[in-house]
CSV table of C-alpha atoms in Angstrom, one decimal:
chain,number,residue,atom,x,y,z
D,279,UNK,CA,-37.8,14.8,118.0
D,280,UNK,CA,-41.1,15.0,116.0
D,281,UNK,CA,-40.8,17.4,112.9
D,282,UNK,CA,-43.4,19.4,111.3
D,283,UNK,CA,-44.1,17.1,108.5
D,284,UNK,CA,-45.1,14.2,110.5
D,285,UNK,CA,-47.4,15.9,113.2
D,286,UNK,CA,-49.1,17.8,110.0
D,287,UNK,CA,-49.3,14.0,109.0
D,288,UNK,CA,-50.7,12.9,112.3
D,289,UNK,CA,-53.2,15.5,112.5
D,290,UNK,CA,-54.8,15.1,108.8
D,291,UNK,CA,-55.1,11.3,109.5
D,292,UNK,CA,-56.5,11.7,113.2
D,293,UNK,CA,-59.0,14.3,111.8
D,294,UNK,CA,-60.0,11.8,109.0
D,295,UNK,CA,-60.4,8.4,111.3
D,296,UNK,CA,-62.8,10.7,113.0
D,297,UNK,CA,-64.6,11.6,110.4
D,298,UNK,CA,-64.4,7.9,108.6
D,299,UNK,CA,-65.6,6.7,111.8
D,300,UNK,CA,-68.9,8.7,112.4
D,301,UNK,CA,-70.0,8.4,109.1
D,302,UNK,CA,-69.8,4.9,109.2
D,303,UNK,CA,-71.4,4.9,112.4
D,304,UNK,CA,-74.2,7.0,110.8
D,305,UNK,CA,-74.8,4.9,107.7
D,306,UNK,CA,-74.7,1.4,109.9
D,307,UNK,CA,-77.1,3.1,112.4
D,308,UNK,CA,-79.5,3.8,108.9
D,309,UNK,CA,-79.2,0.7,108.0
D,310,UNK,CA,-80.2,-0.8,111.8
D,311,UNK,CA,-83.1,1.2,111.9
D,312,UNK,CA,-84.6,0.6,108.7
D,313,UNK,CA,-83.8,-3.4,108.9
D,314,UNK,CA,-86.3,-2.7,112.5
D,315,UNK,CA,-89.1,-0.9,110.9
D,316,UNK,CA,-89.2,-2.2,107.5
D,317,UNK,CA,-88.9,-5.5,108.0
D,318,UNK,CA,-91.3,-7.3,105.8
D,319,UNK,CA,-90.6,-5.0,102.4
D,320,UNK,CA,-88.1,-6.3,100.0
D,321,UNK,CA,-84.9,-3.9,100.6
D,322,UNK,CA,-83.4,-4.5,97.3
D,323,UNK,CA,-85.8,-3.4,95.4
D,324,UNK,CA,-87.3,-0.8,97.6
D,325,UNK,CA,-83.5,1.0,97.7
D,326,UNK,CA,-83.7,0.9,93.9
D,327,UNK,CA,-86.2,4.5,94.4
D,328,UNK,CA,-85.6,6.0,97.3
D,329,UNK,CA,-89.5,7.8,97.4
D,330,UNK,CA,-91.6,4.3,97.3
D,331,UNK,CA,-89.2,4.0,100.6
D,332,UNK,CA,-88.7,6.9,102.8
D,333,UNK,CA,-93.2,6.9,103.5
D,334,UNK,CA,-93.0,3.4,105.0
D,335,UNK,CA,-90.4,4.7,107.5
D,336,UNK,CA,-90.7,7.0,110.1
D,337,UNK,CA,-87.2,8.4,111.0
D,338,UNK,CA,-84.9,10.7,109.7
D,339,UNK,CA,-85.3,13.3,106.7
D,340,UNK,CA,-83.6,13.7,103.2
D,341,UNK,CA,-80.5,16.2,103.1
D,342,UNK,CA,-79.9,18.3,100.4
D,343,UNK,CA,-76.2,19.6,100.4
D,344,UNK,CA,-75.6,22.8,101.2
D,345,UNK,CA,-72.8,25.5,101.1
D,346,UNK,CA,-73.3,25.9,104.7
D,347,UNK,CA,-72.6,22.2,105.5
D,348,UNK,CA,-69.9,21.9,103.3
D,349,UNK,CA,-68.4,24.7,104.5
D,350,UNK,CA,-69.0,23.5,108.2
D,351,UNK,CA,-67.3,20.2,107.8
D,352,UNK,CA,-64.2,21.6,106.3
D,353,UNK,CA,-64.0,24.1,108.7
D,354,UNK,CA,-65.0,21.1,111.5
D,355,UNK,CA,-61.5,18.6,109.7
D,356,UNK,CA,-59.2,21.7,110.0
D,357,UNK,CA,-60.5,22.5,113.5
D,358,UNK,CA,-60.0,19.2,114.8
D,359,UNK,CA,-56.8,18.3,113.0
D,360,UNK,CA,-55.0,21.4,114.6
D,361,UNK,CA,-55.7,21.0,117.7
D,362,UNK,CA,-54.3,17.1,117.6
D,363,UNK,CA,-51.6,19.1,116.3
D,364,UNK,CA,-51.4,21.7,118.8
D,365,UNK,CA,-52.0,19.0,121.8
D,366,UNK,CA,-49.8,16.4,120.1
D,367,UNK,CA,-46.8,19.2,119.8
D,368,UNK,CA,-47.2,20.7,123.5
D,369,UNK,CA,-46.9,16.7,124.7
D,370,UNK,CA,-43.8,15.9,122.8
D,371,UNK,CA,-42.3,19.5,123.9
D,372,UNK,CA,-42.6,19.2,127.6
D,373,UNK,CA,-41.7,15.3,127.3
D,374,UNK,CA,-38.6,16.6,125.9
D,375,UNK,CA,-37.8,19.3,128.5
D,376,UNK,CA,-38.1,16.7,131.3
């Protein structure tokens, strides 16, 4: 029998890896792409201003944080970590009625 406490468990950390893992996936992705197109400037001290950088490549855009975003990605953890919870408790309720 699963209780409450562990499937609330389940869902937070489920929600998280997802989140862990596309933001990794974002920032190694970054890193690819400017290691393609900048190749012959030297990285270390380029990353030291981010402005002498972002001219000499041609992808992407700066972000400024928003209430909006924020807001959004919240909203997108709680969204995602219910319904693992809601799938996740349907699954082990018919599994135990069989």
């Amino acid at each position: 029998m699963m209780t409450r406490k562990r499937l609330a468990m389940e869902s937070v950390l489920f929600a998280a890896a997802i989140y862990i893992g596309y933001f990794a996936f974002m920032m190694l992705q970054g890193m690819v792409l400017t290691k393609r197109h900048a190749q012959d400037l030297d990285l270390a001290k380029q990353y030291e201003r981010m402005e002498t950088l972002q001219p000499q490549v041609t992808f992407g855009m700066m972000e400024r944080s928003s209430g909006w975003q924020t807001a959004a990605a919240i909203g997108g953890f709680v969204l995602l970590g219910g319904l693992y919870g809601y799938i996740r408790w349907q699954w082990t309720k018919r599994r135990s009625q069989s």
